[in-house]
Short mmCIF file of C-alpha atoms and ligand atoms in Angstrom, two decimals:
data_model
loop_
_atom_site.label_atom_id
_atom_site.label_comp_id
_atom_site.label_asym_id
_atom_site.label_seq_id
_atom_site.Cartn_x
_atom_site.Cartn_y
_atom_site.Cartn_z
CA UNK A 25 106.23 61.01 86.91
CA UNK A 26 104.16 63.84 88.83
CA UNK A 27 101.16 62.41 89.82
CA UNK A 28 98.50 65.05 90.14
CA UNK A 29 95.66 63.28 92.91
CA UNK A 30 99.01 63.51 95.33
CA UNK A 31 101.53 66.35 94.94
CA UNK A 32 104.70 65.99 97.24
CA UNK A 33 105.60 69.09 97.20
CA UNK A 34 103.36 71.44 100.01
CA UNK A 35 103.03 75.15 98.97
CA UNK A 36 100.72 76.77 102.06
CA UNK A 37 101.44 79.95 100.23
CA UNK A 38 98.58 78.59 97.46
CA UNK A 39 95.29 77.54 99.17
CA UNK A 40 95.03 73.80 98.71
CA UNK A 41 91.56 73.64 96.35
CA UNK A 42 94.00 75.46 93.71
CA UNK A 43 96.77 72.52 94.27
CA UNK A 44 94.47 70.65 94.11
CA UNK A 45 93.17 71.42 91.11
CA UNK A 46 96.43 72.18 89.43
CA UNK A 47 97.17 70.34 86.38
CA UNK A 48 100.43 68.82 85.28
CA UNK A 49 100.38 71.04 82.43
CA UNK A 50 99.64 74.30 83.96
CA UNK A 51 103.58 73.69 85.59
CA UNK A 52 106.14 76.46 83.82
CA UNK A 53 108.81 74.51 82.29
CA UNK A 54 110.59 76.92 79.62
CA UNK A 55 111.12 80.45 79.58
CA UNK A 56 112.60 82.83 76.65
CA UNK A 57 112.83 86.54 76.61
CA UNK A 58 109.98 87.70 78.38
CA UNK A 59 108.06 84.47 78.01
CA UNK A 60 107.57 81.53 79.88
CA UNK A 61 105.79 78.23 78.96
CA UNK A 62 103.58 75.91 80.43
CA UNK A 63 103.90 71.87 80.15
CA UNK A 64 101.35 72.08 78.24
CA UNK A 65 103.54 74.01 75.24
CA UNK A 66 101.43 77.49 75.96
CA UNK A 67 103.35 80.51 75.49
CA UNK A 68 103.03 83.56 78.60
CA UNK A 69 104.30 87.09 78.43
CA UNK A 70 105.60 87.30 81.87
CA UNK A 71 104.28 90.88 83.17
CA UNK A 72 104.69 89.67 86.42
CA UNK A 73 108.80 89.05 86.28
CA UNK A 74 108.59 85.69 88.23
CA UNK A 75 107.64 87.18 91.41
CA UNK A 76 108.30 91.00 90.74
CA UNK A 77 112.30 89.90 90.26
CA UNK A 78 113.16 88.67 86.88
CA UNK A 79 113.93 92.69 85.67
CA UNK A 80 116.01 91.52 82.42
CA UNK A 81 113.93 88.95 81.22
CA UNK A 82 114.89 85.07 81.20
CA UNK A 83 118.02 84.91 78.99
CA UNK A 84 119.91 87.39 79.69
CA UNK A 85 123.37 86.05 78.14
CA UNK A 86 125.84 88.34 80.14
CA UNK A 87 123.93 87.25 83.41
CA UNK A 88 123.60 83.69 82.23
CA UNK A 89 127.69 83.82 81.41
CA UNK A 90 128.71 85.53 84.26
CA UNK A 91 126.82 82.71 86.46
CA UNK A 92 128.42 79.53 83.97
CA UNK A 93 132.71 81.44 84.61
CA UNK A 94 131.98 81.76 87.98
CA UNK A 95 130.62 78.58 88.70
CA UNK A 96 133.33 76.58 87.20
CA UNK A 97 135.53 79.09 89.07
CA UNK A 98 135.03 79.06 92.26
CA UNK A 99 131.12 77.71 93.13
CA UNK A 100 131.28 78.62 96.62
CA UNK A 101 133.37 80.88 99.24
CA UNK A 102 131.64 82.36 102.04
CA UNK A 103 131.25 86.10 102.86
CA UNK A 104 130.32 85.48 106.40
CA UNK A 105 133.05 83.57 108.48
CA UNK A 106 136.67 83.64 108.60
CA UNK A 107 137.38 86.96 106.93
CA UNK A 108 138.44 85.42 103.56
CA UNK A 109 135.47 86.69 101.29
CA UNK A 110 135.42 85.37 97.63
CA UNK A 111 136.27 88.33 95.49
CA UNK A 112 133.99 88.69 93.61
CA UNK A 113 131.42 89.44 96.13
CA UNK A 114 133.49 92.07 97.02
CA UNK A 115 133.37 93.44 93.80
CA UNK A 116 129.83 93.14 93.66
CA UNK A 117 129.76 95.24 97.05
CA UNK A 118 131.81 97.80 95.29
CA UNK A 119 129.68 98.21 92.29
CA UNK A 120 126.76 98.27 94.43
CA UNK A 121 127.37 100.76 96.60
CA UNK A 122 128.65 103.00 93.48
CA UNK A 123 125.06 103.30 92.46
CA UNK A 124 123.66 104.05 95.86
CA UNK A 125 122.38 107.44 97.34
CA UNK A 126 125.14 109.83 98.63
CA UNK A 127 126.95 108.39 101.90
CA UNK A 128 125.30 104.70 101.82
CA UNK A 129 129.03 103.26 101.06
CA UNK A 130 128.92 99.94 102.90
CA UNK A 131 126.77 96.94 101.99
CA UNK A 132 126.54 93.71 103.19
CA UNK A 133 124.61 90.44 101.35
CA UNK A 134 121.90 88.38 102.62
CA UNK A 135 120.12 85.44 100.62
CA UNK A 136 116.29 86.67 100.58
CA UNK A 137 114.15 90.43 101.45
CA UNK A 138 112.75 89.00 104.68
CA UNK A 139 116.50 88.39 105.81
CA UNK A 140 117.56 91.84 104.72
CA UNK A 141 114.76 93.41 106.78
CA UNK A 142 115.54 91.28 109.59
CA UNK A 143 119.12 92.26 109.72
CA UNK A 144 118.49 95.95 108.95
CA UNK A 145 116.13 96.03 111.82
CA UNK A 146 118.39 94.20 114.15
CA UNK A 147 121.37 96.39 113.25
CA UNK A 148 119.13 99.62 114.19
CA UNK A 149 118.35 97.76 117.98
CA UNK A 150 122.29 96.62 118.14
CA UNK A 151 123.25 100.36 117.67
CA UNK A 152 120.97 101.63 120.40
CA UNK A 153 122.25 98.98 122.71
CA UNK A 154 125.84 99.96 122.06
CA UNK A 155 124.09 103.70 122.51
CA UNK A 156 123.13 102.12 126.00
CA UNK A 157 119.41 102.72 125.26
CA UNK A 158 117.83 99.58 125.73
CA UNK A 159 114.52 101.56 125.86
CA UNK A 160 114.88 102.41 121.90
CA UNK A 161 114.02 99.52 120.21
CA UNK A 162 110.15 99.57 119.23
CA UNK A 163 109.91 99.40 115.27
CA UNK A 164 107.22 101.36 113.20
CA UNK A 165 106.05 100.52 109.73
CA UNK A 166 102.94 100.89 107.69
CA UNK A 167 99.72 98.87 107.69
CA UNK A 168 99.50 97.19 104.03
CA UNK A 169 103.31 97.43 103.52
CA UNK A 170 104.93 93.98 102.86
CA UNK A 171 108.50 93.21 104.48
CA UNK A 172 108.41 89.57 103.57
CA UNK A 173 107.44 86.57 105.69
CA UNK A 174 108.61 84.46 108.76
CA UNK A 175 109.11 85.58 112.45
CA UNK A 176 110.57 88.38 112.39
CA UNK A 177 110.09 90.46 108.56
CA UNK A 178 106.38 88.39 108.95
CA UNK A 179 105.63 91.28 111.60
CA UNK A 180 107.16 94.31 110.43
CA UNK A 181 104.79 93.41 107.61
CA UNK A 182 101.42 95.16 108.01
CA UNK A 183 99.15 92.62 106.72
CA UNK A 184 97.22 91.24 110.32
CA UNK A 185 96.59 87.85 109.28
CA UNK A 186 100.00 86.79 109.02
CA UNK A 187 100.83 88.32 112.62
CA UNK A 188 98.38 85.98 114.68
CA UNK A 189 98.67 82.57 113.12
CA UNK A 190 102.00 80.70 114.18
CA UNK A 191 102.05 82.18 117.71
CA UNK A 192 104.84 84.73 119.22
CA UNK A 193 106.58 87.03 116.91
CA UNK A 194 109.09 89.67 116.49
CA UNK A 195 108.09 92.25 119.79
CA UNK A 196 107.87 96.30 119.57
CA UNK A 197 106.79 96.14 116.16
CA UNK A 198 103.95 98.51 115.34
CA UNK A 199 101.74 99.55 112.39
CA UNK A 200 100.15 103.28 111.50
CA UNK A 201 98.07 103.47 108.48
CA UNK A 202 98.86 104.50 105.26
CA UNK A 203 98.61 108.12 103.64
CA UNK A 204 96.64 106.16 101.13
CA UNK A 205 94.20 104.34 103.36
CA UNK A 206 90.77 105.22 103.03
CA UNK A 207 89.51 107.63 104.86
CA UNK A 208 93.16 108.98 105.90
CA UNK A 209 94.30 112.45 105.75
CA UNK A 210 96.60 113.05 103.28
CA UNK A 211 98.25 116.12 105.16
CA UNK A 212 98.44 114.56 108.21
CA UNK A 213 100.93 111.77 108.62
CA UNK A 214 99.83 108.86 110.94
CA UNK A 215 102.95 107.47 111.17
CA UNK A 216 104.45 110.42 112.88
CA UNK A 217 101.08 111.17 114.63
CA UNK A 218 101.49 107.53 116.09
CA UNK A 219 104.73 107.87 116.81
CA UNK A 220 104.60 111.44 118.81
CA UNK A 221 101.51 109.78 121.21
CA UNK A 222 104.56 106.53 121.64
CA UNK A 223 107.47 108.56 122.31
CA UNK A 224 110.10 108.57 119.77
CA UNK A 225 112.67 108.74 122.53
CA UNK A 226 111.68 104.63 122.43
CA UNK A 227 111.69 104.29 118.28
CA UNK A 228 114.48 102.91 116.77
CA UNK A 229 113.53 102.91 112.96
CA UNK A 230 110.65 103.47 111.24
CA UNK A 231 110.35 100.94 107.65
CA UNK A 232 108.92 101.99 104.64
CA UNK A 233 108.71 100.99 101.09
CA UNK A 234 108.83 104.48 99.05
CA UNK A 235 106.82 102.55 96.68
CA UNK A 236 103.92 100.61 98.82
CA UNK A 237 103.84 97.06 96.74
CA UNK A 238 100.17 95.80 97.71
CA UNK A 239 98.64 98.57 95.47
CA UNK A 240 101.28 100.13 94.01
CA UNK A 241 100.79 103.02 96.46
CA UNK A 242 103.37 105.42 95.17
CA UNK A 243 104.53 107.97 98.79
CA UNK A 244 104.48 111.51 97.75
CA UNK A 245 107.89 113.20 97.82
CA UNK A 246 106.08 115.52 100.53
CA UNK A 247 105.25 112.24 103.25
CA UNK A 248 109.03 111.04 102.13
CA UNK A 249 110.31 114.26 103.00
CA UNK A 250 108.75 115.18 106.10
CA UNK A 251 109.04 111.89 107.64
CA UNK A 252 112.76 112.11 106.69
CA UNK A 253 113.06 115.35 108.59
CA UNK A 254 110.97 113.72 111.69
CA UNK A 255 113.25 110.54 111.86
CA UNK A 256 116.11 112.84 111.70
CA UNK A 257 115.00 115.64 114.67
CA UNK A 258 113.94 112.27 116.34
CA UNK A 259 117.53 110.42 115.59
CA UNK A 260 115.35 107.31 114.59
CA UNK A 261 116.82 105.39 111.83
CA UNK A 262 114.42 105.41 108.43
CA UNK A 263 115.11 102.17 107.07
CA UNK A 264 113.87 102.25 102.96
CA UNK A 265 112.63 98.91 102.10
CA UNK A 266 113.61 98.69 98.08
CA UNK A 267 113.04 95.14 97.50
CA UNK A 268 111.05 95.96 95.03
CA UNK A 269 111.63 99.64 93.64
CA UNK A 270 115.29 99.15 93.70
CA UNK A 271 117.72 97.92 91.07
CA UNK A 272 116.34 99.43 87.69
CA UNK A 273 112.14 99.20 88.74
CA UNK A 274 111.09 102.14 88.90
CA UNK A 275 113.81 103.83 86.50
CA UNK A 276 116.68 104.47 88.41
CA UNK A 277 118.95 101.99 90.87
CA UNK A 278 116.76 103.20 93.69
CA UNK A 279 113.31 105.42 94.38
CA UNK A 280 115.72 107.30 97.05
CA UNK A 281 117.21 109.35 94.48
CA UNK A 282 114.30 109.80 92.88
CA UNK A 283 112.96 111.75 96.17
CA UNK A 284 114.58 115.09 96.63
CA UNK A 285 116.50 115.85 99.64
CA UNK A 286 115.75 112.37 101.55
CA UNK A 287 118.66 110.16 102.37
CA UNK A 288 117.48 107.20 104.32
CA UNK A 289 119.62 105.18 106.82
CA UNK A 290 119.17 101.75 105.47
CA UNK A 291 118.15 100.39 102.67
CA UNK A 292 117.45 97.00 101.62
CA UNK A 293 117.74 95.53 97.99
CA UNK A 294 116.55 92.30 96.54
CA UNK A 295 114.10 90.62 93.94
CA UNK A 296 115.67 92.00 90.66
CA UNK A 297 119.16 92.30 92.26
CA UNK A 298 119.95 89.04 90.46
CA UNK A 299 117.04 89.53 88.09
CA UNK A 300 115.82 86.44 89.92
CA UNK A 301 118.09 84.23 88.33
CA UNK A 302 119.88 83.26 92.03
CA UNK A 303 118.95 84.30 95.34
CA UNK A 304 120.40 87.14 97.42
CA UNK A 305 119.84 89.89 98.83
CA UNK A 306 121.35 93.44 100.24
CA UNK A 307 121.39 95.85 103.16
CA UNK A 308 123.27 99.06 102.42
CA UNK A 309 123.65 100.90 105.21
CA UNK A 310 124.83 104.78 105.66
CA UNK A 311 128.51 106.08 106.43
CA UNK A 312 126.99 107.01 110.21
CA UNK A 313 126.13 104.23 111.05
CA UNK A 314 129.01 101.87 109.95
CA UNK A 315 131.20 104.14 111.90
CA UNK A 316 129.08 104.24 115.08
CA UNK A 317 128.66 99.86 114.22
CA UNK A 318 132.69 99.59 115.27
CA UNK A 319 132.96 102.49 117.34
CA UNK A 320 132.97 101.18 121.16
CA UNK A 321 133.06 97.29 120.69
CA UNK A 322 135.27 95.04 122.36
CA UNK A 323 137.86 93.74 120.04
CA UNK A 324 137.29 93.94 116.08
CA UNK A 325 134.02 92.27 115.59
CA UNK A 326 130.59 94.03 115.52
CA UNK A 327 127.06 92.52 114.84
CA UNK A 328 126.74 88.83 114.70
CA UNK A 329 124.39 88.69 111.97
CA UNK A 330 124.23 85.98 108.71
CA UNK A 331 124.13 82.76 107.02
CA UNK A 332 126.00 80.05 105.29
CA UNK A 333 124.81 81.64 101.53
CA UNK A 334 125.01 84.80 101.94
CA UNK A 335 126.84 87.06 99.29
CA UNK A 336 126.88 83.89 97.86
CA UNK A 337 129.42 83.95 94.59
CA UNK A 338 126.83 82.95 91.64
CA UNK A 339 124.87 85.42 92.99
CA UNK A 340 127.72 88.12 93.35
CA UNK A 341 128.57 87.04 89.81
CA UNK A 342 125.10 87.53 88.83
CA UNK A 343 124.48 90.93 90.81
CA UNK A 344 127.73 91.91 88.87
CA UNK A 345 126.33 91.23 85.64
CA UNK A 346 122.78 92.88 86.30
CA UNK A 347 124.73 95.95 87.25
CA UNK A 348 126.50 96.45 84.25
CA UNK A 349 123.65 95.81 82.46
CA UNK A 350 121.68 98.41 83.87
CA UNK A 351 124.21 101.01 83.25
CA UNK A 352 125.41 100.21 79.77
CA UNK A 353 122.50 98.45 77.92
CA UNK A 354 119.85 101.42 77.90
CA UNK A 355 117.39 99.63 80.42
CA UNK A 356 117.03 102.72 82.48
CA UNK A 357 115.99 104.62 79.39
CA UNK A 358 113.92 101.87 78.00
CA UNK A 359 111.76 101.65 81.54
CA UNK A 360 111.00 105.35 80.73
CA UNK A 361 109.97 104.33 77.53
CA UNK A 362 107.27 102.03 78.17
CA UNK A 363 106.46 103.34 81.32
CA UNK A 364 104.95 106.35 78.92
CA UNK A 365 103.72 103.78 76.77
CA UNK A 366 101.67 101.87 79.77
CA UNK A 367 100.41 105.02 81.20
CA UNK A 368 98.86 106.27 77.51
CA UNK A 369 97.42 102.72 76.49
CA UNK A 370 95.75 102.32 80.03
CA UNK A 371 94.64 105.93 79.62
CA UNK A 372 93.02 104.99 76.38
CA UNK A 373 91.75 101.49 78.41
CA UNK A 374 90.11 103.56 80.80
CA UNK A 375 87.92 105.48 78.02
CA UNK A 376 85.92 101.82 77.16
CA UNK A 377 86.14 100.31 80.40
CA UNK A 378 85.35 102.43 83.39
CA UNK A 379 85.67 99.90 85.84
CA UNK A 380 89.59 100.31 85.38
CA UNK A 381 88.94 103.30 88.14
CA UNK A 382 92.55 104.43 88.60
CA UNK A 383 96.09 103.25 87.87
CA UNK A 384 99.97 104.28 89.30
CA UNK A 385 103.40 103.64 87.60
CA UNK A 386 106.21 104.84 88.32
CA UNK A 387 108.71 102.77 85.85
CA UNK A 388 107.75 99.45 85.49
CA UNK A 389 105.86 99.42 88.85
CA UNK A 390 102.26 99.87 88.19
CA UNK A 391 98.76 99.28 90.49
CA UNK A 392 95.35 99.61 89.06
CA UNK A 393 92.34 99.95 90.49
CA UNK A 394 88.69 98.12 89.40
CA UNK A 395 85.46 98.56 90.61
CA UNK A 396 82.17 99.89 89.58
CA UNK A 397 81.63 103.09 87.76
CA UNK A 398 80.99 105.49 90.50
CA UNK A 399 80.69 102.90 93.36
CA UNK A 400 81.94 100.31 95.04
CA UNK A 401 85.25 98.80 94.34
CA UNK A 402 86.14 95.31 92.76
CA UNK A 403 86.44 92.52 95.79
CA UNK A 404 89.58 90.85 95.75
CA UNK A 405 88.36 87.60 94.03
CA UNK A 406 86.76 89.80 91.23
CA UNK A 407 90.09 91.04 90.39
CA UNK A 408 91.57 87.58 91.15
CA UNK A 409 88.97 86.30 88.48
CA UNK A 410 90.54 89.25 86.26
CA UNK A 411 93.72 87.85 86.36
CA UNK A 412 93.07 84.84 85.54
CA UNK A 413 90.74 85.78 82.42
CA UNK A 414 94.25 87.72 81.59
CA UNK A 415 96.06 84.57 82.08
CA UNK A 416 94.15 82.61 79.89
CA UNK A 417 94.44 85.21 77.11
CA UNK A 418 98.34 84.43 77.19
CA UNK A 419 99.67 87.59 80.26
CA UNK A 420 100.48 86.86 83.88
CA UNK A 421 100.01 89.65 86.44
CA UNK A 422 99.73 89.61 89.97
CA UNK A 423 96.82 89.80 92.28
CA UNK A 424 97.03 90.60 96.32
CA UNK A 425 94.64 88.39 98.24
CA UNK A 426 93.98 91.41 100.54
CA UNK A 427 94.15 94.28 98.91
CA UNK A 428 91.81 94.66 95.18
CA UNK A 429 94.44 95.58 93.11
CA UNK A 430 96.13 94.19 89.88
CA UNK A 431 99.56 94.77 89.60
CA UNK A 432 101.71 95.00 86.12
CA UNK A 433 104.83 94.78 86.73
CA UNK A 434 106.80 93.48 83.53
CA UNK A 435 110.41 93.03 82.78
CA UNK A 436 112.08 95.72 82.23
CA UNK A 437 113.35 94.61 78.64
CA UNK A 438 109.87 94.91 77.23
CA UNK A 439 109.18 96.50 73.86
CA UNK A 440 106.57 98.91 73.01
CA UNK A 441 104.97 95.77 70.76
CA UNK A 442 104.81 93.56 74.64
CA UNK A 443 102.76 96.65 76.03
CA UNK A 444 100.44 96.65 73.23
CA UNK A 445 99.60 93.06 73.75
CA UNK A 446 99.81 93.32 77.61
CA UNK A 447 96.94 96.14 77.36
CA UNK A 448 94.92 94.16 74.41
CA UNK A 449 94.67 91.07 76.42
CA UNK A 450 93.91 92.83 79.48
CA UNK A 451 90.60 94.38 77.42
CA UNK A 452 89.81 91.13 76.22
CA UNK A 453 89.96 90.24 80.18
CA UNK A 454 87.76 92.99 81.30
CA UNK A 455 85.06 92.02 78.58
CA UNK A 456 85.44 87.99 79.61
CA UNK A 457 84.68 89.28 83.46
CA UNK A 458 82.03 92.21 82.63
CA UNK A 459 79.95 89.62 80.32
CA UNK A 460 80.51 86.81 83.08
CA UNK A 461 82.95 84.82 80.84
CA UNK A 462 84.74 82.15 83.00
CA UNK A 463 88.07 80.63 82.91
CA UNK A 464 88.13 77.05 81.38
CA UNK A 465 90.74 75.11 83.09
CA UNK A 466 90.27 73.49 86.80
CA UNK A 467 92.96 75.42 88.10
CA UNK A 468 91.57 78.73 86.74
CA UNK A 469 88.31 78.10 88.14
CA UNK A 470 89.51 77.11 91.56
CA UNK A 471 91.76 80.57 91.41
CA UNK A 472 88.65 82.15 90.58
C1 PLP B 89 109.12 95.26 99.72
C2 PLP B 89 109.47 93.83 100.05
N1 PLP B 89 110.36 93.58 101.02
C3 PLP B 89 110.72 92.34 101.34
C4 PLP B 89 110.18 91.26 100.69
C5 PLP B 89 110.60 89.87 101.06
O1 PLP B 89 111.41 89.34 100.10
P1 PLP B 89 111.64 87.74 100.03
O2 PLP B 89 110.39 87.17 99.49
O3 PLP B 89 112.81 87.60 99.11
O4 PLP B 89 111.94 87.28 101.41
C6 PLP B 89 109.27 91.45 99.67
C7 PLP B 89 108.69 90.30 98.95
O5 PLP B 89 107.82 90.40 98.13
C8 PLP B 89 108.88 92.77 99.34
O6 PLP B 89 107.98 93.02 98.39
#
């Protein structure tokens, strides 16, 4: 029995007033389709995918089967020591890197984003080292973007708080502001700005996600492009991060071929890889830069980097699975489909409820904006409020804690009938916060 005055399990991700306050029913238990359901028996259209990873839905029988053969298979082999990989991960490799841009051929597995970023980052600083310029190593990314958590993704991620509160971090890792930042200069880009006052001569990579998740800032092909040319007059490695947009979100395997002539170095894959259904993770990496890797080391090996799960086989199998479904099952077109269907319902939103002041999709990747007619914008905790009068009426979304934004981003299975009711409860939600309506439950109030 879970007894709810003392919770063994310790989430710091979840301020403790809303553990507190969480009830034994408000636990997910069950999941179908799109759905999930509480202990207490209530029913949830998921337009949040788990956490932004469950892209086919929950019961997805090709995944589910390709996990159940390769588990009574062969449940473990390891892709990282002793150069006797499990075949399928191989295969999954293969697959993979058949749906990448032009020249990223080689890929290699890791078991979470933060531990992709980590290792793409640390292959850019091995390269310069076998360059013998240990003066190239400092790191830029954007303020806002998220790279994941921990000591070393925790700092290429440009959100302040979580750089100060455990003590030392990763070093030479440094932030410019967004094009989308207030007050910033759309034509100018700070990032390269910051970058020319540095000295680029000392910048190994700069990070980005095309698609900036806390907002749903979507990087104009013109900032993609130019700082594509700048990395490359520069020779610093542009590293996309596609944890997110990659792998069928935003319509297509990744946002780099959506963005004419840009070809990043790196880029990293994760969250709907698996469509959440087992951990991993990916970092495909250019032609260039696997030659230069093996180029000049003693003996045969290269790059230390890894762990005991990586490329792990149910999640090979899985990745396997999610590919093929991707490519033969019409999900691509499908994400087109209600991506048109999202943008015209939240156009018609807009019309009654001004306070929805702006909204971005691109697939099933969409921010939206609140705040009031003609001034300020919605606090965090208003739109936190929001999503929680949306959760009661039956959708899950996501809030950022520091950034006011609401982001949709559904399965990419949904039907037109799932947007419908995705946009009706979300006008239900607006009235319920406009008129001052409150959440019932404890947990919803504490959230509030
Ligand atoms: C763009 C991006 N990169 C990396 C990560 C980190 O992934 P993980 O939580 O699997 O470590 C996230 C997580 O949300 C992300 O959004």
């Amino acid at each position: 029995m879970i007894d709810p005055a003392h919770y063994a399990m310790w989430n710091s991700g979840v301020p403790r007033p809303y553990l507190k306050a969480l009830s034994p029913d408000d636990m997910l238990t069950d999941a179908d389709g799109v759905r999930v359901r509480d202990a207490g028996g209530r029913w949830y259209l998921d337009g949040r995918s788990g956490l932004w990873n469950v892209t086919l839905g929950y019961g997805n029988t090709r995944v589910l089967e390709a996990i159940k053969r390769q588990v009574e298979r062969l449940p473990f082999g390891n892709s990282y020591g002793y150069g006797r990989p499990a075949q399928v991960t191989v295969e999954c490799a293969e697959a993979l890197v058949r749906h990448m841009p032009e020249g990223i051929n080689r890929v290699r597995f890791a078991s979470n984003g933060a531990q992709a970023v980590e290792t793409a980052v640390q292959l850019s600083r091995f390269l310069r080292l076998q360059e013998e310029r240990p003066e190239r190593m400092a790191v830029f990314a954007m303020w806002d973007g998220f790279h994941g958590q921990g000591p070393g993704a925790g700092m290429v991620t440009g959100v302040s708080y979580l750089h100060h509160h455990t003590g030392p971090m990763l070093p030479g890792v440094h932030h410019a502001p967004g094009p989308f930042t207030a007050g910033a200069d759309p034509r100018v880009s700070d990032l390269e700005r910051m970058i020319t006052d540095f000295g680029p001569e000392r910048v190994t990579a700069v990070i980005v996600e095309p698609i900036v998740g806390e907002g749903g800032h979507i990087l104009s092909h013109e900032y993609l492009g130019s700082l594509a040319r700048f990395c490359r007059t520069h020779d610093i490695h542009l590293i996309f991060d596609e944890v997110v947009t990659g792998m069928g979100r935003v319509g297509d395997f990744t946002r780099a071929e959506q963005v004419p002539d840009v070809t990043p170095d790196i880029i990293t894959l994760g969250k709907g890889i698996t469509s959440g259904y087992v951990p991993m993770s990916a970092i495909a990496i250019h032609d260039r830069l696997y030659d230069q890797l093996y180029e000049g080391t003693t003996g045969d090996t290269a790059l230390s980097v890894g762990s005991t799960n990586d490329g792990h086989v149910l999640a090979a199998a899985a990745a396997l699975a999610v590919i093929e479904v991707l490519t033969e099952d019409g999900v691509l077109a499908n994400v087109a489909r209600r991506e048109a269907d999202l943008v015209a319902e939240l156009g018609k939103l807009q019309a009654q409820h001004p306070e929805l002041t702006g909204f971005r999709c691109q697939g099933l990747f969409c921010g939206l904006d609140f705040g009031e007619p003609g001034g300020e914008a919605w606090s965090p905790s208003t739109v936190n409020k929001l999503r929680m009068a949306l959760e009661r009426r039956g959708v899950l979304s996501s809030s950022l804690r520091v950034v006011p934004n609401l982001m949709l981003m559904p399965p990419l299975v949904i039907t037109e009938d799932d947007v419908a009711e995705i946009v009706a409860a979300l006008d239900g939600a607006l009235t319920d916060v406009k008129s001052g309506r409150l959440p019932e439950s404890g947990f919803a109030k504490a959230m509030g």
